[in-house]
Amino acid sequence: MAKDIVKPKTLSGFMELSPNDQILFNKIKDSIRRNFELSGFLPLDTPTIESAEVLLAKAGGETEKQVYQITKGDNNLCLIFDLTVPLAKYVASRENELAFPFRRYQIAKVYRGERAQKGRFREFYQCDIDIIGRDKLSIECDAEVPSTIYRIFKELNIGDFTIYINNRKLFSGLLEELNITDKKVEVLRTIDKLDKVGQENVVSMLLEIGVSNEKINKILSFISITGSNEEQLKKIEKLGIKNEIFLTGLDELKSVLKDMENFGVPKQNFQLKLSIARGLDYYTGTIYETFLNKNKEFGSISSGGRYDNLAENYTDKKLPGVGMSIGLTRLFDFIKEKGLIQSQQNSISKIMVLPMTDNKSACIDVVAQLRKAGIASEINFEDTKFKNKLNYANKLGIPYVIFIGDEELSSNALTIKNMITGEQDKLTVNQIIDKLS
Amino acid sequence: MAKDIVKPKTLSGFMELSPNDQILFNKIKDSIRRNFELSGFLPLDTPTIESAEVLLAKAGGETEKQVYQITKGDNNLCLIFDLTVPLAKYVASRENELAFPFRRYQIAKVYRGERAQKGRFREFYQCDIDIIGRDKLSIECDAEVPSTIYRIFKELNIGDFTIYINNRKLFSGLLEELNITDKKVEVLRTIDKLDKVGQENVVSMLLEIGVSNEKINKILSFISITGSNEEQLKKIEKLGIKNEIFLTGLDELKSVLKDMENFGVPKQNFQLKLSIARGLDYYTGTIYETFLNKNKEFGSISSGGRYDNLAENYTDKKLPGVGMSIGLTRLFDFIKEKGLIQSQQNSISKIMVLPMTDNKSACIDVVAQLRKAGIASEINFEDTKFKNKLNYANKLGIPYVIFIGDEELSSNALTIKNMITGEQDKLTVNQIIDKLS
């Protein structure tokens, strides 16, 4: 029967890794999970598909355009585009059974039909942690979340990084003090573009909105405050702003910066930065962005913040929270390409057993013993030349090969070869297990 | 601003677990992964979305109806409905870079829009292992795959189980011997229904197809052969069938049954069973089904088999393989409901730190030290009554609570309470770390 061959292509914008890159990717994912769990976050695994009504309850125009919609019978379904909306749904629907503060992590793929381009993915892993309170949530959580993120990037060892911290109440308070709260959203949106379009453009945009030159100067000089955290705090206090929201934000900020150190984050890894804004409506207090010091062009490798109300679309209960997120797929793509991290492992197996005898049962028994002892191993019975089998072990980067011939079996001493150094040894199975455990 | 509240519901057919069930689910998933890796299988993580052209290259009518189709611009996309088609695509497109035999595992969610009913899921985890050869693959792999599955169910400890093994060449050979190869597909399909509809119905269906009474008796008496594996093999040999395909299948079967023992699978955990058929076209040699001895009503908890050609829709290269799969979501749902497994853990944290002093920094330092030592722990700063905090720890099942008051800080001896026994101790942080590590 003649078959039509379909070209086996993978969609653009979807990451599909070689086995050795996948091993590396999983190692990073495992490290993120381990550190989330070390801070007591509970695992969640919500569905990838939700009803459009639930998923798009809050979404605006831009998000909605990117959402993957699904046709299935009469149902209007969508693929999740982040892990926050599913969390809101989850917490709202189980509010009576959960213990608050509810600390959860979720590491899962989400979907956005963005224009495919280098470094952009339509399917990507988000790695989220959030602590949700009922009615209230202590400010110490605002330091605990970034301290967990700190441990991850420290462990990943992909270069020096800084977690930038701000509090949106400061800027809101400043705008109140300057009497321009009616233009707050537009001003915030404009300031948020500072890094992208430059100060000159921001000034003319603010003028257009109708902010006076004097006020623009006050805003710009405020967000341009630099120095160590202590120096910045002093400069802020010196401004003598008496606005209540501003002062609340300042108190929170001081508390978070102090607690970061207590949580073990070294001073060089976090910094107050008044110019970060992080979107518009959602965040209401502390906000975070994280940058690789030598690769700022990538943008933030982990962001998040404090919000007043997680699930206002699903419940009238007040559920404040604080969270951060790592976009793992894009980050992996970047650090791999920049050489900030290297695959060191092509194989899961530590040992390949090569039978050179007709007594296959004895060879299988060896691999069974190795596995029982927890040593990942494989056995190769393929009917190819000896050289091909060694090439196979080399290609996979399997560090040890055991040759088993009749002589080895009768003397109970197997030949084990270190494939990196070339060194050979004659050892019993138990000695091999001791050596590699 | 008044908000419209959307009822936060989860779609039917989609599993969404409570945190304690999720911890248990992840434990099982981790065990599966660990055992897959112990046998040297390489991880893959292919996209959840594929182009319809690629994904449905092989699919027949029934499958195609169940597939979730996605509308996105002009593209005709689908959600994956199994992990085999993505594997075929993967191997076909990377045939030149992979080392063969290619051993891969994938644990991922797949999607089928089946009618929602109890125990049926539209989104479910498949846990697959396959070994793929180029042109050929040694028969020892056919024992290695189920031996890996054996270790998993042994470790999960959900009751006695049996891996049933057959080889499709036997039945094909028998039909050839009986000269009814023209009706092979119909006969196979009918025999496959034996357990569901009973022998009487199968006989009348076979008569309808046009198989003679004499041949029906031969077929039925063949698949009714029972006894120990050795007894069954003797009975099969006694039939004196000389058909070549039959004899090849018999040789393979003998080899697999012998190797199962060598791979360390106890005799009571695997059994030759001539009546299992496993679908129609795909499998060409060894086939497997796995049953919980005391819960046969569930059906097979892990199935699979040997196939001649993984990727015939994507390449003209011959890629034979052997694999098995565990449908984890459905299995979890069943063993949880039957009480075959219990959640033992409501919490990831081993310790909750309860500050009872204004020196919050010292308390945070304690939790930071615990985490640095690898002990999952949390700290509770919430402004609630002491009793509420203890209730919180109890509800989460956190096994230890540390109270830190001013006295504890000045004496450098923290009060640690075992929440299960009620026992209290006064220990330094380092002593606590030693105790719990």
Tab-separated table of C-alpha atoms in Angstrom, chain B residues 203-375:
chain	number	residue	atom	x	y	z
B	203	VAL	CA	-19.557	-17.608	18.303
B	204	SER	CA	-22.678	-16.314	16.585
B	205	MET	CA	-20.798	-13.236	15.334
B	206	LEU	CA	-18.038	-15.438	13.905
B	207	LEU	CA	-20.615	-17.694	12.247
B	208	GLU	CA	-22.178	-14.622	10.692
B	209	ILE	CA	-18.812	-13.577	9.263
B	210	GLY	CA	-18.676	-17.007	7.659
B	211	VAL	CA	-16.182	-18.847	9.837
B	212	SER	CA	-17.029	-22.542	10.114
B	213	ASN	CA	-17.973	-24.165	13.402
B	214	GLU	CA	-14.856	-26.304	13.308
B	215	LYS	CA	-12.567	-23.314	12.871
B	216	ILE	CA	-14.385	-21.350	15.561
B	217	ASN	CA	-13.769	-24.201	17.958
B	218	LYS	CA	-10.079	-24.245	17.096
B	219	ILE	CA	-9.828	-20.490	17.610
B	220	LEU	CA	-11.718	-20.543	20.895
B	221	SER	CA	-9.867	-23.494	22.295
B	222	PHE	CA	-6.585	-21.789	21.349
B	223	ILE	CA	-7.327	-18.553	23.172
B	224	SER	CA	-8.740	-20.498	26.127
B	225	ILE	CA	-5.426	-22.197	26.870
B	226	THR	CA	-4.614	-21.663	30.545
B	227	GLY	CA	-2.005	-22.709	33.086
B	228	SER	CA	1.381	-21.461	34.139
B	229	ASN	CA	3.497	-19.873	31.422
B	230	GLU	CA	5.436	-23.116	31.030
B	231	GLU	CA	2.253	-25.194	30.831
B	232	GLN	CA	0.736	-22.857	28.261
B	233	LEU	CA	3.864	-22.925	26.113
B	234	LYS	CA	3.813	-26.736	26.193
B	235	LYS	CA	0.129	-26.823	25.189
B	236	ILE	CA	0.794	-24.404	22.333
B	237	GLU	CA	3.677	-26.513	21.052
B	238	LYS	CA	1.545	-29.610	21.273
B	239	LEU	CA	-0.857	-28.108	18.712
B	240	GLY	CA	1.856	-28.790	16.153
B	241	ILE	CA	1.183	-25.658	14.128
B	242	LYS	CA	3.898	-25.271	11.491
B	243	ASN	CA	2.952	-21.856	10.168
B	244	GLU	CA	6.037	-19.651	9.960
B	245	ILE	CA	4.527	-16.488	11.439
B	246	PHE	CA	3.119	-18.574	14.267
B	247	LEU	CA	6.507	-20.105	15.039
B	248	THR	CA	8.277	-16.743	14.918
B	249	GLY	CA	5.732	-15.375	17.379
B	250	LEU	CA	6.204	-18.383	19.639
B	251	ASP	CA	9.989	-17.891	19.670
B	252	GLU	CA	9.584	-14.197	20.511
B	253	LEU	CA	7.105	-14.982	23.240
B	254	LYS	CA	9.410	-17.548	24.851
B	255	SER	CA	12.277	-15.110	24.746
B	256	VAL	CA	10.223	-12.295	26.321
B	257	LEU	CA	8.865	-14.525	29.099
B	258	LYS	CA	12.376	-15.737	29.936
B	259	ASP	CA	13.831	-12.204	29.888
B	260	MET	CA	11.095	-10.870	32.143
B	261	GLU	CA	12.489	-13.004	34.936
B	262	ASN	CA	16.039	-11.915	34.163
B	263	PHE	CA	14.935	-8.292	34.401
B	264	GLY	CA	13.809	-9.095	37.927
B	265	VAL	CA	10.049	-9.348	37.458
B	266	PRO	CA	8.660	-12.006	39.862
B	267	LYS	CA	6.739	-14.858	38.254
B	268	GLN	CA	3.461	-13.892	39.897
B	269	ASN	CA	3.564	-10.459	38.190
B	270	PHE	CA	3.468	-11.519	34.541
B	271	GLN	CA	1.532	-14.075	32.602
B	272	LEU	CA	1.062	-15.298	29.078
B	273	LYS	CA	-2.540	-14.708	28.035
B	274	LEU	CA	-3.467	-15.720	24.514
B	275	SER	CA	-6.814	-13.943	24.512
B	276	ILE	CA	-5.525	-10.359	24.670
B	277	ALA	CA	-5.620	-8.709	21.275
B	278	ARG	CA	-5.171	-4.893	21.743
B	279	GLY	CA	-6.790	-3.201	18.812
B	280	LEU	CA	-6.083	-3.991	15.238
B	281	ASP	CA	-3.520	-2.503	12.916
B	282	TYR	CA	-0.814	-0.888	14.931
B	283	TYR	CA	0.754	-3.690	16.960
B	284	THR	CA	2.577	-6.452	15.155
B	285	GLY	CA	4.312	-8.558	17.815
B	286	THR	CA	4.396	-8.575	21.597
B	287	ILE	CA	1.362	-6.980	23.271
B	288	TYR	CA	0.723	-6.114	26.909
B	289	GLU	CA	-2.125	-5.405	29.249
B	290	THR	CA	-1.792	-4.901	32.994
B	291	PHE	CA	-4.532	-5.583	35.531
B	292	LEU	CA	-4.931	-5.025	39.246
B	293	ASN	CA	-5.767	-8.560	40.417
B	294	LYS	CA	-8.474	-7.373	42.778
B	295	ASN	CA	-9.812	-4.602	40.562
B	296	LYS	CA	-10.108	-6.125	37.122
B	297	GLU	CA	-13.211	-4.025	36.504
B	298	PHE	CA	-10.984	-0.997	35.982
B	299	GLY	CA	-9.520	-2.499	32.838
B	300	SER	CA	-5.859	-2.323	31.905
B	301	ILE	CA	-3.740	0.065	33.965
B	302	SER	CA	-0.900	-0.059	31.439
B	303	SER	CA	-0.916	-1.353	27.878
B	304	GLY	CA	1.212	-1.337	24.795
B	305	GLY	CA	3.140	-3.484	22.408
B	306	ARG	CA	5.611	-3.921	19.592
B	307	TYR	CA	5.030	-2.191	16.279
B	308	ASP	CA	6.837	-2.510	12.961
B	309	ASN	CA	6.715	1.029	11.844
B	310	LEU	CA	6.342	4.059	14.083
B	311	ALA	CA	6.329	6.841	11.552
B	312	GLU	CA	5.198	5.567	8.202
B	313	ASN	CA	3.141	8.726	7.686
B	314	TYR	CA	6.186	10.966	8.029
B	315	THR	CA	9.102	9.016	6.590
B	316	ASP	CA	9.824	6.016	4.388
B	317	LYS	CA	12.481	4.851	6.845
B	318	LYS	CA	11.492	1.791	8.825
B	319	LEU	CA	11.334	2.569	12.534
B	320	PRO	CA	10.196	-0.428	14.592
B	321	GLY	CA	9.583	0.035	18.288
B	322	VAL	CA	8.029	-1.212	21.472
B	323	GLY	CA	6.263	0.831	24.119
B	324	MET	CA	3.825	0.949	26.993
B	325	SER	CA	1.653	3.679	28.421
B	326	ILE	CA	0.011	4.514	31.740
B	327	GLY	CA	-3.153	6.641	31.701
B	328	LEU	CA	-2.383	8.365	34.976
B	329	THR	CA	-5.391	10.663	35.428
B	330	ARG	CA	-7.994	7.940	35.139
B	331	LEU	CA	-5.899	5.569	37.261
B	332	PHE	CA	-5.433	8.186	39.988
B	333	ASP	CA	-9.149	8.887	40.060
B	334	PHE	CA	-9.865	5.175	40.464
B	335	ILE	CA	-7.287	4.241	43.098
B	336	LYS	CA	-8.176	7.327	45.110
B	337	GLU	CA	-11.863	6.507	45.084
B	338	LYS	CA	-11.295	2.832	45.900
B	339	GLY	CA	-9.042	3.828	48.783
B	340	LEU	CA	-6.079	1.933	47.299
B	341	ILE	CA	-3.955	4.945	48.082
B	342	GLN	CA	-4.349	7.746	50.595
B	343	SER	CA	-3.107	11.310	50.772
B	344	GLN	CA	-0.704	11.371	53.681
B	345	GLN	CA	0.397	14.919	53.287
B	346	ASN	CA	-1.569	18.125	53.185
B	347	SER	CA	1.499	20.267	53.211
B	348	ILE	CA	4.881	20.618	51.594
B	349	SER	CA	6.291	22.401	54.646
B	350	LYS	CA	7.824	20.361	57.444
B	351	ILE	CA	7.967	23.318	59.790
B	352	MET	CA	5.922	26.418	60.456
B	353	VAL	CA	7.647	29.205	62.342
B	354	LEU	CA	5.342	31.194	64.633
B	355	PRO	CA	6.780	34.549	65.716
B	356	MET	CA	5.689	35.598	69.218
B	357	THR	CA	8.038	38.546	69.461
B	358	ASP	CA	8.429	41.956	67.859
B	359	ASN	CA	11.861	40.907	66.650
B	360	LYS	CA	10.559	39.724	63.303
B	361	SER	CA	14.002	39.840	61.728
B	362	ALA	CA	15.250	37.095	64.062
B	363	CYS	CA	12.249	34.929	63.166
B	364	ILE	CA	12.752	35.401	59.451
B	365	ASP	CA	16.392	34.482	59.934
B	366	VAL	CA	15.333	31.148	61.460
B	367	VAL	CA	13.147	30.236	58.485
B	368	ALA	CA	15.919	31.339	56.122
B	369	GLN	CA	18.379	29.005	57.893
B	370	LEU	CA	15.930	26.091	57.758
B	371	ARG	CA	15.408	26.561	54.026
B	372	LYS	CA	19.125	26.900	53.416
B	373	ALA	CA	19.509	23.505	55.102
B	374	GLY	CA	16.935	22.074	52.679
B	375	ILE	CA	14.039	21.864	55.131
